[in-house]
mmCIF file of C-alpha atoms in Angstrom:
data_model
loop_
_atom_site.group_PDB
_atom_site.id
_atom_site.type_symbol
_atom_site.label_atom_id
_atom_site.label_comp_id
_atom_site.label_asym_id
_atom_site.label_seq_id
_atom_site.Cartn_x
_atom_site.Cartn_y
_atom_site.Cartn_z
ATOM 1 C CA MET A 7 0.000 0.000 0.000
ATOM 2 C CA THR A 8 1.350 3.430 -0.887
ATOM 3 C CA ALA A 9 0.188 6.144 1.488
ATOM 4 C CA PRO A 10 -1.869 8.915 -0.072
ATOM 5 C CA THR A 11 -0.459 12.393 -0.330
ATOM 6 C CA PRO A 12 -0.983 13.987 3.084
ATOM 7 C CA ARG A 13 -3.436 16.843 3.490
ATOM 8 C CA SER A 14 -2.278 19.650 5.726
ATOM 9 C CA SER A 15 -3.790 19.742 9.193
ATOM 10 C CA LEU A 16 -1.257 22.302 10.314
ATOM 11 C CA GLY A 17 -3.561 25.293 9.915
ATOM 12 C CA ALA A 18 -3.566 28.376 7.764
ATOM 13 C CA GLY A 19 -0.138 29.682 6.905
ATOM 14 C CA ALA A 20 1.664 26.594 8.196
ATOM 15 C CA SER A 21 4.034 24.784 5.903
ATOM 16 C CA ARG A 22 3.199 21.293 4.720
ATOM 17 C CA PRO A 23 5.484 18.556 6.055
ATOM 18 C CA PRO A 24 7.826 17.079 3.459
ATOM 19 C CA ARG A 25 6.634 14.005 1.654
ATOM 20 C CA ILE A 26 8.787 11.152 2.896
ATOM 21 C CA TRP A 27 6.941 8.048 1.705
ATOM 22 C CA ARG A 28 8.901 5.730 -0.499
ATOM 23 C CA VAL A 29 8.107 3.285 -3.282
ATOM 24 C CA GLU A 30 7.626 -0.362 -2.375
ATOM 25 C CA ASP A 31 10.872 -1.466 -4.135
ATOM 26 C CA GLN A 32 13.411 -0.781 -1.412
ATOM 27 C CA ASP A 33 15.618 -2.892 0.794
ATOM 28 C CA ARG A 34 14.737 -3.614 4.435
ATOM 29 C CA ASP A 35 17.224 -1.104 5.921
ATOM 30 C CA THR A 36 15.934 1.666 3.668
ATOM 31 C CA SER A 37 12.356 0.778 4.613
ATOM 32 C CA ILE A 38 13.165 0.858 8.330
ATOM 33 C CA GLU A 39 14.899 4.232 7.943
ATOM 34 C CA SER A 40 11.867 5.552 6.078
ATOM 35 C CA VAL A 41 9.555 4.258 8.830
ATOM 36 C CA GLN A 42 11.748 5.992 11.439
ATOM 37 C CA ARG A 43 11.582 9.308 9.577
ATOM 38 C CA THR A 44 7.836 9.021 9.057
ATOM 39 C CA LEU A 45 7.240 8.172 12.721
ATOM 40 C CA ALA A 46 9.468 11.031 13.861
ATOM 41 C CA LEU A 47 7.498 13.472 11.711
ATOM 42 C CA LEU A 48 4.192 12.025 12.909
ATOM 43 C CA MET A 49 5.233 12.329 16.549
ATOM 44 C CA ARG A 50 6.564 15.864 16.119
ATOM 45 C CA THR A 51 3.470 17.150 14.343
ATOM 46 C CA SER A 52 0.804 15.248 16.292
ATOM 47 C CA GLY A 53 2.522 15.921 19.611
ATOM 48 C CA ALA A 54 3.251 19.579 18.937
ATOM 49 C CA ARG A 55 1.761 22.058 21.385
ATOM 50 C CA ALA A 56 0.537 24.212 18.515
ATOM 51 C CA THR A 57 -1.315 21.260 16.963
ATOM 52 C CA PHE A 58 -2.948 20.411 20.279
ATOM 53 C CA ALA A 59 -3.805 24.073 20.902
ATOM 54 C CA ARG A 60 -5.650 24.199 17.547
ATOM 55 C CA GLN A 61 -7.537 20.995 18.407
ATOM 56 C CA ALA A 62 -8.492 22.376 21.827
ATOM 57 C CA ALA A 63 -9.613 25.676 20.294
ATOM 58 C CA VAL A 64 -11.785 23.887 17.725
ATOM 59 C CA GLY A 65 -13.260 21.763 20.526
ATOM 60 C CA GLY A 66 -13.842 24.804 22.735
ATOM 61 C CA VAL A 67 -11.742 23.256 25.500
ATOM 62 C CA ASP A 68 -9.143 24.993 27.670
ATOM 63 C CA LEU A 69 -6.727 22.121 28.362
ATOM 64 C CA LYS A 70 -3.022 21.489 28.043
ATOM 65 C CA GLN A 71 -1.946 18.300 26.291
ATOM 66 C CA PRO A 72 -0.629 16.429 29.376
ATOM 67 C CA ALA A 73 -3.868 17.166 31.238
ATOM 68 C CA TYR A 74 -5.874 15.856 28.280
ATOM 69 C CA VAL A 75 -3.833 12.636 28.194
ATOM 70 C CA LEU A 76 -4.645 12.040 31.862
ATOM 71 C CA LEU A 77 -8.284 13.039 31.464
ATOM 72 C CA ARG A 78 -8.783 10.715 28.518
ATOM 73 C CA THR A 79 -7.070 7.910 30.430
ATOM 74 C CA LEU A 80 -9.435 8.520 33.368
ATOM 75 C CA VAL A 81 -12.468 8.476 31.083
ATOM 76 C CA GLU A 82 -11.314 5.169 29.582
ATOM 77 C CA SER A 83 -10.212 3.496 32.831
ATOM 78 C CA GLY A 84 -12.405 4.914 35.569
ATOM 79 C CA PRO A 85 -11.201 5.950 39.037
ATOM 80 C CA VAL A 86 -7.567 5.033 39.751
ATOM 81 C CA PRO A 87 -4.786 6.123 42.111
ATOM 82 C CA THR A 88 -2.476 8.799 40.688
ATOM 83 C CA GLY A 89 0.467 6.390 40.374
ATOM 84 C CA GLU A 90 -1.609 3.932 38.353
ATOM 85 C CA LEU A 91 -2.964 6.785 36.230
ATOM 86 C CA ALA A 92 0.597 7.911 35.491
ATOM 87 C CA ARG A 93 1.584 4.364 34.513
ATOM 88 C CA ARG A 94 -1.409 3.938 32.198
ATOM 89 C CA ALA A 95 -0.745 7.335 30.597
ATOM 90 C CA HIS A 96 3.011 6.607 30.237
ATOM 91 C CA MET A 97 3.758 9.718 32.287
ATOM 92 C CA ASP A 98 6.138 10.525 35.123
ATOM 93 C CA VAL A 99 4.346 10.366 38.510
ATOM 94 C CA GLY A 100 5.459 13.899 39.448
ATOM 95 C CA MET A 101 4.072 15.334 36.208
ATOM 96 C CA ALA A 102 0.857 13.339 36.625
ATOM 97 C CA THR A 103 0.444 14.620 40.192
ATOM 98 C CA ARG A 104 0.797 18.250 39.054
ATOM 99 C CA GLN A 105 -1.613 17.744 36.155
ATOM 100 C CA VAL A 106 -4.167 15.978 38.375
ATOM 101 C CA SER A 107 -4.021 18.940 40.780
ATOM 102 C CA ALA A 108 -4.757 21.282 37.859
ATOM 103 C CA LEU A 109 -7.636 19.057 36.679
ATOM 104 C CA VAL A 110 -9.112 19.046 40.193
ATOM 105 C CA ASP A 111 -8.681 22.835 40.513
ATOM 106 C CA ASP A 112 -10.452 23.280 37.160
ATOM 107 C CA GLY A 113 -13.343 21.027 38.182
ATOM 108 C CA LEU A 114 -12.483 18.373 35.583
ATOM 109 C CA ALA A 115 -11.499 15.630 38.052
ATOM 110 C CA THR A 116 -12.032 14.675 41.680
ATOM 111 C CA ARG A 117 -9.927 12.979 44.334
ATOM 112 C CA THR A 118 -11.719 10.670 46.777
ATOM 113 C CA PRO A 119 -10.565 8.036 49.270
ATOM 114 C CA ALA A 120 -10.757 4.457 47.964
ATOM 115 C CA PRO A 121 -13.743 2.671 49.550
ATOM 116 C CA ASP A 122 -11.663 -0.369 50.526
ATOM 117 C CA ASP A 123 -8.579 1.541 51.753
ATOM 118 C CA GLY A 124 -8.924 5.135 52.939
ATOM 119 C CA ARG A 125 -5.157 5.639 52.644
ATOM 120 C CA VAL A 126 -5.453 5.398 48.846
ATOM 121 C CA THR A 127 -6.842 8.354 46.902
ATOM 122 C CA LEU A 128 -8.680 7.691 43.657
ATOM 123 C CA VAL A 129 -8.798 10.200 40.814
ATOM 124 C CA ALA A 130 -11.935 10.259 38.652
ATOM 125 C CA PRO A 131 -13.265 12.537 35.906
ATOM 126 C CA THR A 132 -16.194 14.827 36.654
ATOM 127 C CA ALA A 133 -19.078 15.232 34.209
ATOM 128 C CA GLU A 134 -17.389 18.431 32.996
ATOM 129 C CA GLY A 135 -14.123 16.502 32.562
ATOM 130 C CA ARG A 136 -15.882 13.811 30.529
ATOM 131 C CA ASP A 137 -17.442 16.518 28.344
ATOM 132 C CA ALA A 138 -14.047 18.183 27.757
ATOM 133 C CA ALA A 139 -12.426 14.867 26.837
ATOM 134 C CA SER A 140 -15.356 14.000 24.556
ATOM 135 C CA ALA A 141 -15.118 17.358 22.777
ATOM 136 C CA LEU A 142 -11.430 16.820 22.003
ATOM 137 C CA MET A 143 -11.973 13.195 20.991
ATOM 138 C CA ALA A 144 -14.695 14.368 18.591
ATOM 139 C CA VAL A 145 -12.359 16.950 17.001
ATOM 140 C CA ARG A 146 -9.666 14.309 16.547
ATOM 141 C CA SER A 147 -12.143 11.773 15.192
ATOM 142 C CA ARG A 148 -13.567 14.236 12.641
ATOM 143 C CA HIS A 149 -10.050 15.159 11.556
ATOM 144 C CA LEU A 150 -9.024 11.529 11.105
ATOM 145 C CA ARG A 151 -12.223 10.713 9.208
ATOM 146 C CA ALA A 152 -11.584 13.639 6.857
ATOM 147 C CA ALA A 153 -7.898 12.782 6.419
ATOM 148 C CA LEU A 154 -8.721 9.161 5.577
ATOM 149 C CA SER A 155 -11.903 9.825 3.605
ATOM 150 C CA ASP A 156 -10.375 8.721 0.294
ATOM 151 C CA TRP A 157 -8.915 5.492 1.678
ATOM 152 C CA SER A 158 -10.606 2.194 0.855
ATOM 153 C CA GLU A 159 -12.067 0.045 3.630
ATOM 154 C CA ASP A 160 -9.379 -2.565 2.896
ATOM 155 C CA ASP A 161 -6.616 0.027 3.287
ATOM 156 C CA LEU A 162 -8.130 1.273 6.570
ATOM 157 C CA GLN A 163 -8.317 -2.263 7.930
ATOM 158 C CA THR A 164 -4.737 -2.909 6.815
ATOM 159 C CA LEU A 165 -3.559 0.294 8.502
ATOM 160 C CA ASP A 166 -5.405 -0.629 11.700
ATOM 161 C CA ARG A 167 -3.969 -4.148 11.708
ATOM 162 C CA LEU A 168 -0.417 -2.994 10.965
ATOM 163 C CA LEU A 169 -0.497 -0.170 13.532
ATOM 164 C CA SER A 170 -1.766 -2.580 16.194
ATOM 165 C CA GLN A 171 0.923 -5.095 15.292
ATOM 166 C CA PHE A 172 3.558 -2.327 15.256
ATOM 167 C CA LEU A 173 2.586 -1.112 18.735
ATOM 168 C CA THR A 174 2.572 -4.629 20.156
ATOM 169 C CA ASP A 175 5.963 -5.411 18.634
ATOM 170 C CA THR A 176 7.648 -2.141 19.602
ATOM 171 C CA PHE A 177 6.353 -2.181 23.198
ATOM 172 C CA SER A 178 7.401 -5.804 23.686
ATOM 173 C CA THR A 179 10.881 -5.418 22.150
ATOM 174 C CA PRO A 180 13.536 -4.245 24.622
ATOM 175 C CA PHE A 181 16.201 -1.716 23.724
ATOM 176 C CA GLU A 182 19.543 -3.478 23.519
ATOM 177 C CA PRO A 183 23.115 -2.237 23.129
ATOM 178 C CA GLU A 184 24.979 -3.138 19.954
#
């Protein structure tokens, strides 16, 4: 499958990222290098503060990206201790603690003692927090639907399968020295 030419989601006046997709006739090392470059570009653009700020503005939500990551994790997982929330969100516990405090201060999350152990504090989203997360998820979903609107169902299923396989393989493969 050759990826379609990307449409710009960078906003008015922003430059389009360089096209880095390659033809199918390349050796394995070249393919892996191309995948690395493509992933690096994807991570830089999708993780950029400016990109997230545009998404939040479109969704009418006043959130910073780390707070959104935690809020979405809470919506998906339900009430959890801060340490477990940090682990599930792949975030440092100190950063998660600061972001949870901001979410609580903004009325987007609550802290309550665990029913079975009062020493443990559970973090949960409020109704307002669920609404904020839903608004951002809707913006992202609409964007992805528009970006992939010309893709065939077979190509979408292939992308889904390969991305899932890629995540499983990369998370289960340790980093090793040469």
